[in-house]
PDB file of C-alpha atoms in Angstrom:
ATOM      1  CA  GLY A   1      27.858  94.965  19.107  1.00 53.00           C
ATOM      2  CA  ARG A   2      26.335  91.504  19.243  1.00 67.00           C
ATOM      3  CA  PHE A   3      25.121  90.119  22.524  1.00 72.00           C
ATOM      4  CA  PRO A   4      25.067  86.490  23.718  1.00 72.00           C
ATOM      5  CA  GLN A   5      21.917  84.412  23.952  1.00 77.00           C
ATOM      6  CA  PRO A   6      20.088  84.824  27.296  1.00 71.00           C
ATOM      7  CA  HIS A   7      21.212  81.403  28.601  1.00 73.00           C
ATOM      8  CA  ALA A   8      24.871  82.342  27.998  1.00 79.00           C
ATOM      9  CA  VAL A   9      24.860  85.791  29.616  1.00 83.00           C
ATOM     10  CA  PRO A  10      27.470  86.098  32.429  1.00 85.00           C
ATOM     11  CA  SER A  11      26.534  87.419  35.863  1.00 88.00           C
ATOM     12  CA  LEU A  12      27.954  90.899  35.104  1.00 90.00           C
ATOM     13  CA  VAL A  13      27.431  92.710  31.781  1.00 87.00           C
ATOM     14  CA  LEU A  14      29.189  95.978  30.861  1.00 88.00           C
ATOM     15  CA  VAL A  15      27.596  97.928  28.021  1.00 87.00           C
ATOM     16  CA  ASP A  16      28.197 101.400  26.583  1.00 80.00           C
ATOM     17  CA  VAL A  17      25.498 104.006  26.086  1.00 73.00           C
ATOM     18  CA  GLU A  18      25.189 103.463  22.348  1.00 71.00           C
ATOM     19  CA  ASN A  19      24.352  99.766  22.809  1.00 80.00           C
ATOM     20  CA  ALA A  20      22.356 100.080  26.035  1.00 82.00           C
ATOM     21  CA  ALA A  21      19.467 101.716  24.168  1.00 77.00           C
ATOM     22  CA  SER A  22      19.631  99.416  21.136  1.00 82.00           C
ATOM     23  CA  ALA A  23      16.727  97.146  20.215  1.00 84.00           C
ATOM     24  CA  GLU A  24      18.956  94.068  20.501  1.00 87.00           C
ATOM     25  CA  PHE A  25      20.088  94.887  24.034  1.00 86.00           C
ATOM     26  CA  LEU A  26      16.560  95.753  25.164  1.00 88.00           C
ATOM     27  CA  THR A  27      15.372  92.393  23.839  1.00 88.00           C
ATOM     28  CA  LEU A  28      18.101  90.661  25.821  1.00 88.00           C
ATOM     29  CA  MET A  29      17.116  92.564  28.979  1.00 89.00           C
ATOM     30  CA  GLN A  30      13.489  91.584  28.440  1.00 90.00           C
ATOM     31  CA  CYS A  31      14.460  87.901  28.235  1.00 90.00           C
ATOM     32  CA  LEU A  32      16.529  88.142  31.429  1.00 90.00           C
ATOM     33  CA  HIS A  33      13.721  89.971  33.193  1.00 90.00           C
ATOM     34  CA  GLN A  34      11.114  87.390  32.213  1.00 89.00           C
ATOM     35  CA  THR A  35      13.315  84.519  33.434  1.00 89.00           C
ATOM     36  CA  GLY A  36      14.101  86.233  36.749  1.00 89.00           C
ATOM     37  CA  ARG A  37      17.794  86.749  35.978  1.00 90.00           C
ATOM     38  CA  LEU A  38      17.822  90.556  35.833  1.00 92.00           C
ATOM     39  CA  ASP A  39      18.868  91.582  39.337  1.00 93.00           C
ATOM     40  CA  ARG A  40      19.565  95.285  38.781  1.00 93.00           C
ATOM     41  CA  ILE A  41      20.779  97.911  36.319  1.00 92.00           C
ATOM     42  CA  VAL A  42      23.658 100.194  37.320  1.00 92.00           C
ATOM     43  CA  LEU A  43      24.341 103.441  35.449  1.00 89.00           C
ATOM     44  CA  ASP A  44      27.815 104.918  35.972  1.00 88.00           C
ATOM     45  CA  GLU A  45      28.693 108.582  35.317  1.00 85.00           C
ATOM     46  CA  ALA A  46      24.977 109.359  35.593  1.00 86.00           C
ATOM     47  CA  HIS A  47      25.552 113.138  35.539  1.00 85.00           C
ATOM     48  CA  LEU A  48      26.176 112.847  31.785  1.00 81.00           C
ATOM     49  CA  LEU A  49      22.426 112.693  31.256  1.00 82.00           C
ATOM     50  CA  LEU A  50      22.368 116.347  32.300  1.00 81.00           C
ATOM     51  CA  THR A  51      25.659 117.583  30.878  1.00 77.00           C
ATOM     52  CA  ALA A  52      26.198 115.639  27.641  1.00 72.00           C
ATOM     53  CA  MET A  53      22.803 114.878  26.152  1.00 64.00           C
ATOM     54  CA  HIS A  54      23.165 117.723  23.640  1.00 60.00           C
ATOM     55  CA  TYR A  55      25.906 115.814  21.803  1.00 58.00           C
ATOM     56  CA  ARG A  56      25.186 112.203  22.835  1.00 66.00           C
ATOM     57  CA  GLU A  57      21.555 111.779  21.898  1.00 69.00           C
ATOM     58  CA  GLN A  58      21.573 108.102  22.921  1.00 70.00           C
ATOM     59  CA  LEU A  59      21.618 109.228  26.562  1.00 73.00           C
ATOM     60  CA  SER A  60      18.018 110.382  26.227  1.00 73.00           C
ATOM     61  CA  LEU A  61      17.005 106.778  25.482  1.00 76.00           C
ATOM     62  CA  LEU A  62      18.336 105.316  28.743  1.00 81.00           C
ATOM     63  CA  GLY A  63      15.007 105.983  30.404  1.00 81.00           C
ATOM     64  CA  THR A  64      13.620 103.069  28.379  1.00 82.00           C
ATOM     65  CA  LEU A  65      15.564 100.708  30.683  1.00 85.00           C
ATOM     66  CA  ARG A  66      13.158 101.643  33.477  1.00 85.00           C
ATOM     67  CA  ARG A  67      10.480  99.461  31.840  1.00 85.00           C
ATOM     68  CA  PHE A  68      11.959  96.386  33.524  1.00 86.00           C
ATOM     69  CA  HIS A  69      11.021  97.538  37.065  1.00 83.00           C
ATOM     70  CA  CYS A  70      14.176  96.171  38.665  1.00 88.00           C
ATOM     71  CA  PRO A  71      16.424  98.088  41.104  1.00 90.00           C
ATOM     72  CA  PHE A  72      18.087 100.942  39.207  1.00 89.00           C
ATOM     73  CA  VAL A  73      21.331 102.393  40.607  1.00 92.00           C
ATOM     74  CA  CYS A  74      22.879 105.680  39.402  1.00 91.00           C
ATOM     75  CA  MET A  75      26.461 106.489  40.355  1.00 91.00           C
ATOM     76  CA  THR A  76      28.285 109.793  39.905  1.00 89.00           C
ATOM     77  CA  ALA A  77      30.874 111.874  41.739  1.00 87.00           C
ATOM     78  CA  THR A  78      29.661 115.182  40.286  1.00 86.00           C
ATOM     79  CA  LEU A  79      25.973 115.829  40.825  1.00 87.00           C
ATOM     80  CA  PRO A  80      24.911 118.695  43.105  1.00 89.00           C
ATOM     81  CA  PRO A  81      21.939 117.928  45.386  1.00 90.00           C
ATOM     82  CA  SER A  82      19.985 120.646  43.571  1.00 86.00           C
ATOM     83  CA  SER A  83      20.099 118.515  40.394  1.00 87.00           C
ATOM     84  CA  GLU A  84      19.041 115.174  41.867  1.00 89.00           C
ATOM     85  CA  ARG A  85      15.405 115.794  40.957  1.00 88.00           C
ATOM     86  CA  ASP A  86      16.312 116.656  37.339  1.00 86.00           C
ATOM     87  CA  LEU A  87      18.156 113.350  36.996  1.00 87.00           C
ATOM     88  CA  GLY A  88      15.339 111.435  38.639  1.00 88.00           C
ATOM     89  CA  ASP A  89      12.793 112.968  36.259  1.00 86.00           C
ATOM     90  CA  LEU A  90      14.873 112.009  33.210  1.00 84.00           C
ATOM     91  CA  LEU A  91      15.012 108.401  34.413  1.00 85.00           C
ATOM     92  CA  GLN A  92      11.364 108.319  35.561  1.00 84.00           C
ATOM     93  CA  MET A  93      12.340 107.596  39.167  1.00 85.00           C
ATOM     94  CA  ARG A  94       9.811 107.867  41.984  1.00 83.00           C
ATOM     95  CA  ARG A  95      11.057 108.627  45.502  1.00 86.00           C
ATOM     96  CA  PRO A  96      14.625 107.396  44.911  1.00 88.00           C
ATOM     97  CA  GLU A  97      16.883 106.796  47.907  1.00 91.00           C
ATOM     98  CA  THR A  98      20.030 108.939  47.805  1.00 90.00           C
ATOM     99  CA  LEU A  99      23.387 108.078  49.383  1.00 92.00           C
ATOM    100  CA  ARG A 100      26.030 110.809  49.379  1.00 92.00           C
ATOM    101  CA  VAL A 101      29.598 111.272  50.598  1.00 90.00           C
ATOM    102  CA  SER A 102      31.508 114.545  50.502  1.00 92.00           C
ATOM    103  CA  ALA A 103      33.124 115.511  47.205  1.00 90.00           C
ATOM    104  CA  ASP A 104      36.012 117.159  49.045  1.00 93.00           C
ATOM    105  CA  ARG A 105      39.418 116.023  47.726  1.00 93.00           C
ATOM    106  CA  ALA A 106      41.764 117.098  50.514  1.00 94.00           C
ATOM    107  CA  ASN A 107      44.877 115.945  48.631  1.00 96.00           C
ATOM    108  CA  LEU A 108      44.267 118.360  45.735  1.00 97.00           C
ATOM    109  CA  SER A 109      45.425 121.982  45.598  1.00 97.00           C
ATOM    110  CA  TYR A 110      43.555 124.428  43.332  1.00 97.00           C
ATOM    111  CA  TRP A 111      45.053 127.499  41.645  1.00 96.00           C
ATOM    112  CA  VAL A 112      43.782 130.112  39.181  1.00 96.00           C
ATOM    113  CA  MET A 113      46.586 132.034  37.457  1.00 94.00           C
ATOM    114  CA  GLY A 114      46.166 135.042  35.164  1.00 91.00           C
ATOM    115  CA  VAL A 115      48.461 135.110  32.143  1.00 88.00           C
ATOM    116  CA  GLY A 116      49.367 138.633  31.026  1.00 81.00           C
ATOM    117  CA  LYS A 117      49.996 139.129  27.298  1.00 76.00           C
ATOM    118  CA  PRO A 118      53.185 140.850  26.081  1.00 78.00           C
ATOM    119  CA  GLU A 119      53.156 143.233  23.119  1.00 77.00           C
ATOM    120  CA  GLY A 120      53.251 141.664  19.692  1.00 75.00           C
ATOM    121  CA  MET A 121      51.479 138.383  20.530  1.00 81.00           C
ATOM    122  CA  THR A 122      47.838 137.399  20.296  1.00 84.00           C
ATOM    123  CA  SER A 123      46.105 136.258  23.465  1.00 84.00           C
ATOM    124  CA  ARG A 124      45.725 132.749  22.025  1.00 87.00           C
ATOM    125  CA  ALA A 125      49.404 132.434  21.081  1.00 90.00           C
ATOM    126  CA  TRP A 126      50.556 133.692  24.452  1.00 90.00           C
ATOM    127  CA  LEU A 127      48.214 131.423  26.383  1.00 92.00           C
ATOM    128  CA  ILE A 128      49.532 128.430  24.429  1.00 93.00           C
ATOM    129  CA  GLN A 129      53.114 129.475  25.094  1.00 94.00           C
ATOM    130  CA  ALA A 130      52.348 129.961  28.791  1.00 94.00           C
ATOM    131  CA  ALA A 131      50.932 126.434  28.941  1.00 96.00           C
ATOM    132  CA  VAL A 132      54.020 125.040  27.213  1.00 96.00           C
ATOM    133  CA  ASP A 133      56.341 126.904  29.597  1.00 95.00           C
ATOM    134  CA  PHE A 134      54.357 125.706  32.628  1.00 96.00           C
ATOM    135  CA  ALA A 135      54.472 122.082  31.457  1.00 96.00           C
ATOM    136  CA  GLU A 136      58.201 122.247  30.725  1.00 96.00           C
ATOM    137  CA  GLN A 137      58.919 123.639  34.188  1.00 96.00           C
ATOM    138  CA  TRP A 138      56.898 120.828  35.726  1.00 96.00           C
ATOM    139  CA  GLU A 139      58.811 118.256  33.670  1.00 94.00           C
ATOM    140  CA  GLU A 140      62.145 119.725  34.811  1.00 94.00           C
ATOM    141  CA  SER A 141      61.007 119.517  38.432  1.00 93.00           C
ATOM    142  CA  ARG A 142      59.783 115.947  37.923  1.00 91.00           C
ATOM    143  CA  GLN A 143      63.149 114.855  36.570  1.00 90.00           C
ATOM    144  CA  ALA A 144      65.047 116.697  39.286  1.00 90.00           C
ATOM    145  CA  HIS A 145      63.064 114.896  42.001  1.00 87.00           C
ATOM    146  CA  GLY A 146      63.215 111.501  40.318  1.00 82.00           C
ATOM    147  CA  SER A 147      59.436 111.175  40.097  1.00 84.00           C
ATOM    148  CA  ALA A 148      59.385 108.788  37.161  1.00 86.00           C
ATOM    149  CA  ARG A 149      55.785 107.672  37.702  1.00 90.00           C
ATOM    150  CA  SER A 150      54.301 111.179  37.816  1.00 94.00           C
ATOM    151  CA  ARG A 151      51.965 112.199  35.003  1.00 95.00           C
ATOM    152  CA  ALA A 152      50.404 115.500  33.917  1.00 96.00           C
ATOM    153  CA  ILE A 153      47.291 116.399  31.914  1.00 97.00           C
ATOM    154  CA  LEU A 154      46.719 119.683  30.090  1.00 97.00           C
ATOM    155  CA  PHE A 155      43.045 120.206  29.247  1.00 96.00           C
ATOM    156  CA  VAL A 156      42.137 122.489  26.343  1.00 95.00           C
ATOM    157  CA  ARG A 157      38.839 123.408  24.695  1.00 90.00           C
ATOM    158  CA  GLN A 158      39.733 122.719  21.049  1.00 90.00           C
ATOM    159  CA  LYS A 159      41.295 119.857  19.116  1.00 92.00           C
ATOM    160  CA  ALA A 160      43.561 122.257  17.174  1.00 93.00           C
ATOM    161  CA  VAL A 161      44.971 123.688  20.413  1.00 94.00           C
ATOM    162  CA  ALA A 162      45.625 120.171  21.748  1.00 94.00           C
ATOM    163  CA  GLU A 163      47.584 119.298  18.621  1.00 93.00           C
ATOM    164  CA  GLU A 164      49.561 122.554  18.663  1.00 95.00           C
ATOM    165  CA  ILE A 165      50.596 122.234  22.311  1.00 96.00           C
ATOM    166  CA  GLY A 166      51.279 118.531  21.842  1.00 95.00           C
ATOM    167  CA  SER A 167      53.595 119.333  18.949  1.00 95.00           C
ATOM    168  CA  LYS A 168      55.486 121.979  20.944  1.00 96.00           C
ATOM    169  CA  LEU A 169      55.942 119.629  23.906  1.00 96.00           C
ATOM    170  CA  ALA A 170      56.538 116.518  21.756  1.00 95.00           C
ATOM    171  CA  CYS A 171      53.951 114.763  23.918  1.00 95.00           C
ATOM    172  CA  HIS A 172      50.726 112.843  23.440  1.00 93.00           C
ATOM    173  CA  ASN A 173      47.466 114.549  22.541  1.00 92.00           C
ATOM    174  CA  TYR A 174      44.008 113.082  23.026  1.00 93.00           C
ATOM    175  CA  HIS A 175      40.702 114.144  21.500  1.00 90.00           C
ATOM    176  CA  ALA A 176      37.564 112.668  19.985  1.00 83.00           C
ATOM    177  CA  GLY A 177      39.003 112.761  16.454  1.00 82.00           C
ATOM    178  CA  LEU A 178      41.759 110.216  17.118  1.00 85.00           C
ATOM    179  CA  GLU A 179      41.379 106.787  15.527  1.00 82.00           C
ATOM    180  CA  ASP A 180      42.968 104.840  18.392  1.00 88.00           C
ATOM    181  CA  ARG A 181      42.548 106.711  21.652  1.00 87.00           C
ATOM    182  CA  ALA A 182      43.130 103.551  23.692  1.00 88.00           C
ATOM    183  CA  ALA A 183      46.652 103.217  22.246  1.00 92.00           C
ATOM    184  CA  VAL A 184      47.420 106.848  23.147  1.00 92.00           C
ATOM    185  CA  LEU A 185      46.338 106.275  26.748  1.00 91.00           C
ATOM    186  CA  THR A 186      48.389 103.084  26.982  1.00 92.00           C
ATOM    187  CA  ALA A 187      51.513 104.868  25.724  1.00 93.00           C
ATOM    188  CA  TRP A 188      50.981 107.763  28.132  1.00 93.00           C
ATOM    189  CA  ASN A 189      50.411 105.411  31.068  1.00 90.00           C
ATOM    190  CA  ARG A 190      53.696 103.685  30.266  1.00 89.00           C
ATOM    191  CA  GLY A 191      55.525 107.018  29.961  1.00 86.00           C
ATOM    192  CA  ASP A 192      56.391 106.533  26.287  1.00 89.00           C
ATOM    193  CA  ARG A 193      57.605 109.793  24.689  1.00 87.00           C
ATOM    194  CA  SER A 194      56.426 111.987  27.564  1.00 93.00           C
ATOM    195  CA  PRO A 195      54.616 111.857  30.931  1.00 94.00           C
ATOM    196  CA  ILE A 196      52.410 114.726  29.675  1.00 96.00           C
ATOM    197  CA  ILE A 197      49.203 114.439  27.677  1.00 96.00           C
ATOM    198  CA  VAL A 198      47.215 117.316  26.152  1.00 96.00           C
ATOM    199  CA  ALA A 199      43.516 116.542  25.944  1.00 94.00           C
ATOM    200  CA  THR A 200      40.044 117.865  25.300  1.00 92.00           C
ATOM    201  CA  SER A 201      37.065 116.944  27.485  1.00 87.00           C
ATOM    202  CA  ALA A 202      37.106 113.521  25.787  1.00 85.00           C
ATOM    203  CA  LEU A 203      39.502 112.529  28.593  1.00 87.00           C
ATOM    204  CA  GLY A 204      37.306 113.915  31.366  1.00 73.00           C
ATOM    205  CA  ALA A 205      35.802 110.695  32.738  1.00 71.00           C
ATOM    206  CA  GLY A 206      36.731 107.068  33.148  1.00 68.00           C
ATOM    207  CA  VAL A 207      40.522 107.510  33.157  1.00 79.00           C
ATOM    208  CA  ASP A 208      42.096 105.989  36.256  1.00 81.00           C
ATOM    209  CA  GLN A 209      45.827 106.728  35.974  1.00 86.00           C
ATOM    210  CA  LEU A 210      46.797 106.740  39.646  1.00 87.00           C
ATOM    211  CA  SER A 211      49.848 109.017  39.638  1.00 93.00           C
ATOM    212  CA  VAL A 212      48.602 112.187  37.929  1.00 95.00           C
ATOM    213  CA  ARG A 213      50.315 114.944  39.903  1.00 96.00           C
ATOM    214  CA  LEU A 214      49.249 117.913  37.771  1.00 97.00           C
ATOM    215  CA  VAL A 215      46.084 118.920  35.892  1.00 97.00           C
ATOM    216  CA  VAL A 216      46.185 122.200  33.967  1.00 98.00           C
ATOM    217  CA  HIS A 217      43.230 123.866  32.259  1.00 97.00           C
ATOM    218  CA  VAL A 218      44.369 126.126  29.453  1.00 95.00           C
ATOM    219  CA  ASP A 219      41.728 128.895  29.441  1.00 93.00           C
ATOM    220  CA  ALA A 220      38.441 128.892  31.315  1.00 93.00           C
ATOM    221  CA  PRO A 221      36.629 125.546  31.631  1.00 92.00           C
ATOM    222  CA  GLY A 222      33.091 125.622  30.271  1.00 87.00           C
ATOM    223  CA  SER A 223      31.365 124.029  33.262  1.00 87.00           C
ATOM    224  CA  LEU A 224      32.098 123.585  36.947  1.00 91.00           C
ATOM    225  CA  LEU A 225      30.916 119.964  36.807  1.00 89.00           C
ATOM    226  CA  GLU A 226      33.197 119.245  33.849  1.00 89.00           C
ATOM    227  CA  TYR A 227      36.011 120.933  35.763  1.00 94.00           C
ATOM    228  CA  ALA A 228      35.327 118.719  38.794  1.00 93.00           C
ATOM    229  CA  GLN A 229      35.382 115.622  36.586  1.00 90.00           C
ATOM    230  CA  GLU A 230      38.613 116.627  34.858  1.00 93.00           C
ATOM    231  CA  THR A 231      40.462 117.630  38.024  1.00 95.00           C
ATOM    232  CA  GLY A 232      39.193 114.340  39.439  1.00 92.00           C
ATOM    233  CA  ARG A 233      41.843 112.625  37.287  1.00 93.00           C
ATOM    234  CA  ALA A 234      44.473 114.022  39.693  1.00 95.00           C
ATOM    235  CA  GLY A 235      45.761 112.343  42.840  1.00 95.00           C
ATOM    236  CA  ARG A 236      43.733 109.163  42.505  1.00 93.00           C
ATOM    237  CA  ASP A 237      46.396 107.306  44.487  1.00 93.00           C
ATOM    238  CA  GLY A 238      45.723 109.605  47.448  1.00 94.00           C
ATOM    239  CA  GLY A 239      48.967 111.525  46.960  1.00 95.00           C
ATOM    240  CA  PRO A 240      49.161 115.320  46.606  1.00 95.00           C
ATOM    241  CA  ALA A 241      48.393 116.892  43.233  1.00 96.00           C
ATOM    242  CA  GLU A 242      47.904 120.384  41.823  1.00 97.00           C
ATOM    243  CA  CYS A 243      45.026 121.655  39.690  1.00 98.00           C
ATOM    244  CA  VAL A 244      45.806 124.883  37.825  1.00 98.00           C
ATOM    245  CA  VAL A 245      43.691 127.090  35.557  1.00 97.00           C
ATOM    246  CA  LEU A 246      45.613 129.416  33.213  1.00 96.00           C
ATOM    247  CA  LEU A 247      43.464 132.387  32.222  1.00 93.00           C
ATOM    248  CA  GLY A 248      44.102 134.825  29.389  1.00 85.00           C
ATOM    249  CA  GLU A 249      43.304 138.522  29.718  1.00 79.00           C
ATOM    250  CA  ARG A 250      39.838 138.314  28.130  1.00 77.00           C
ATOM    251  CA  TRP A 251      38.647 134.946  29.314  1.00 83.00           C
ATOM    252  CA  GLN A 252      35.034 133.873  29.389  1.00 80.00           C
ATOM    253  CA  VAL A 253      33.154 130.735  30.284  1.00 85.00           C
ATOM    254  CA  SER A 254      31.530 129.365  27.144  1.00 76.00           C
ATOM    255  CA  TRP A 255      30.247 126.029  25.880  1.00 62.00           C
ATOM    256  CA  GLU A 256      29.349 124.404  22.620  1.00 57.00           C
ATOM    257  CA  THR A 257      25.945 125.092  21.091  1.00 51.00           C
ATOM    258  CA  GLY A 258      23.302 123.029  22.824  1.00 52.00           C
ATOM    259  CA  HIS A 259      23.831 123.894  26.512  1.00 52.00           C
ATOM    260  CA  THR A 260      20.502 125.678  26.996  1.00 58.00           C
ATOM    261  CA  SER A 261      19.027 124.129  30.140  1.00 69.00           C
ATOM    262  CA  ASP A 262      18.548 125.982  33.421  1.00 75.00           C
ATOM    263  CA  PHE A 263      20.875 123.400  34.974  1.00 73.00           C
ATOM    264  CA  MET A 264      23.762 124.287  32.652  1.00 76.00           C
ATOM    265  CA  THR A 265      23.087 128.024  32.945  1.00 82.00           C
ATOM    266  CA  GLU A 266      23.521 127.721  36.710  1.00 84.00           C
ATOM    267  CA  ASP A 267      26.605 125.561  36.273  1.00 86.00           C
ATOM    268  CA  ARG A 268      28.152 128.244  34.057  1.00 88.00           C
ATOM    269  CA  ARG A 269      27.440 130.860  36.728  1.00 90.00           C
ATOM    270  CA  GLN A 270      29.146 128.654  39.302  1.00 92.00           C
ATOM    271  CA  MET A 271      32.195 128.246  37.033  1.00 93.00           C
ATOM    272  CA  GLU A 272      32.540 131.985  36.604  1.00 93.00           C
ATOM    273  CA  GLY A 273      32.211 132.499  40.357  1.00 93.00           C
ATOM    274  CA  PHE A 274      34.860 129.860  41.029  1.00 95.00           C
ATOM    275  CA  LEU A 275      37.338 131.579  38.699  1.00 95.00           C
ATOM    276  CA  ARG A 276      36.702 135.016  40.203  1.00 94.00           C
ATOM    277  CA  THR A 277      36.724 134.033  43.876  1.00 93.00           C
ATOM    278  CA  ARG A 278      39.322 135.483  46.212  1.00 91.00           C
ATOM    279  CA  GLY A 279      38.615 132.866  48.829  1.00 91.00           C
ATOM    280  CA  CYS A 280      39.328 129.153  49.118  1.00 94.00           C
ATOM    281  CA  LEU A 281      38.764 127.477  45.760  1.00 96.00           C
ATOM    282  CA  ARG A 282      38.356 123.991  47.223  1.00 94.00           C
ATOM    283  CA  GLN A 283      35.649 125.305  49.550  1.00 93.00           C
ATOM    284  CA  VAL A 284      33.744 126.848  46.635  1.00 94.00           C
ATOM    285  CA  LEU A 285      33.905 123.635  44.589  1.00 95.00           C
ATOM    286  CA  THR A 286      33.018 121.339  47.493  1.00 94.00           C
ATOM    287  CA  ARG A 287      30.129 123.526  48.646  1.00 93.00           C
ATOM    288  CA  TYR A 288      28.591 123.385  45.171  1.00 92.00           C
ATOM    289  CA  LEU A 289      28.980 119.606  44.797  1.00 92.00           C
ATOM    290  CA  ASP A 290      27.878 118.771  48.348  1.00 92.00           C
ATOM    291  CA  GLY A 291      25.004 121.223  48.532  1.00 86.00           C
ATOM    292  CA  GLY A 292      24.641 124.894  49.368  1.00 67.00           C
ATOM    293  CA  ASP A 293      24.851 128.043  47.338  1.00 62.00           C
ATOM    294  CA  GLY A 294      28.310 127.491  45.874  1.00 57.00           C
ATOM    295  CA  VAL A 295      29.269 131.042  44.876  1.00 57.00           C
TER     296      VAL A 295
END
């Protein structure tokens, strides 16, 4: 987009990744820096430099912002201590100061549920039907308890699955291919049509609906950090919420082509360990995000 002249820039500027690395924005930053008006640069959801660069190439250009030698702040809720150095190297940081709080979300309950397949149905069809049944039972319980504000998110790996489940539930679906995703979120927030939304990872960050009481992953998530981000949509008002993974008989953790780094290989191993654990799931997730061996 177009940016204002340096003399007209407000005290706080919000810019998306695509524009932050543009020549026009860098020129504006240079002008602010030279006139002493550039106080600091803050990068939110900083973990995306490690998890999403394979499909958002603009992220690799954010290191160019370091040329201005002003304080640079990275914020994220999902970066294990073992990956702090990787992020610092990408952003050309030297001896950065790190402030951490625990990632533990005590108000969330975590469940992994196997879904057995009956004769005569494919694993995919049965997993979709199991997700529909689970969502309908939740909706019945919501109505019975008069919880009008409660919302639910069903995360899936593919756009086609989101549309199929959305059609069966007559609810909203959300994925990168939609023309007006903002309108879908507004309708869901208001409770139009249904309190349920079926979404791909496009909904995984930046959504702050306070009364999400249920997050369901239909099939194995591809990354433990993505899972932490997506379950992080639940219980943002501090109230109790449930996070459920529905697994088919032959599940596997897999990602799109492009996840080849050692960081993502380890994250996949952690996701598989989380799904197979017989112990406390919250403990496994928190140990990984806060530091330690995870699983």
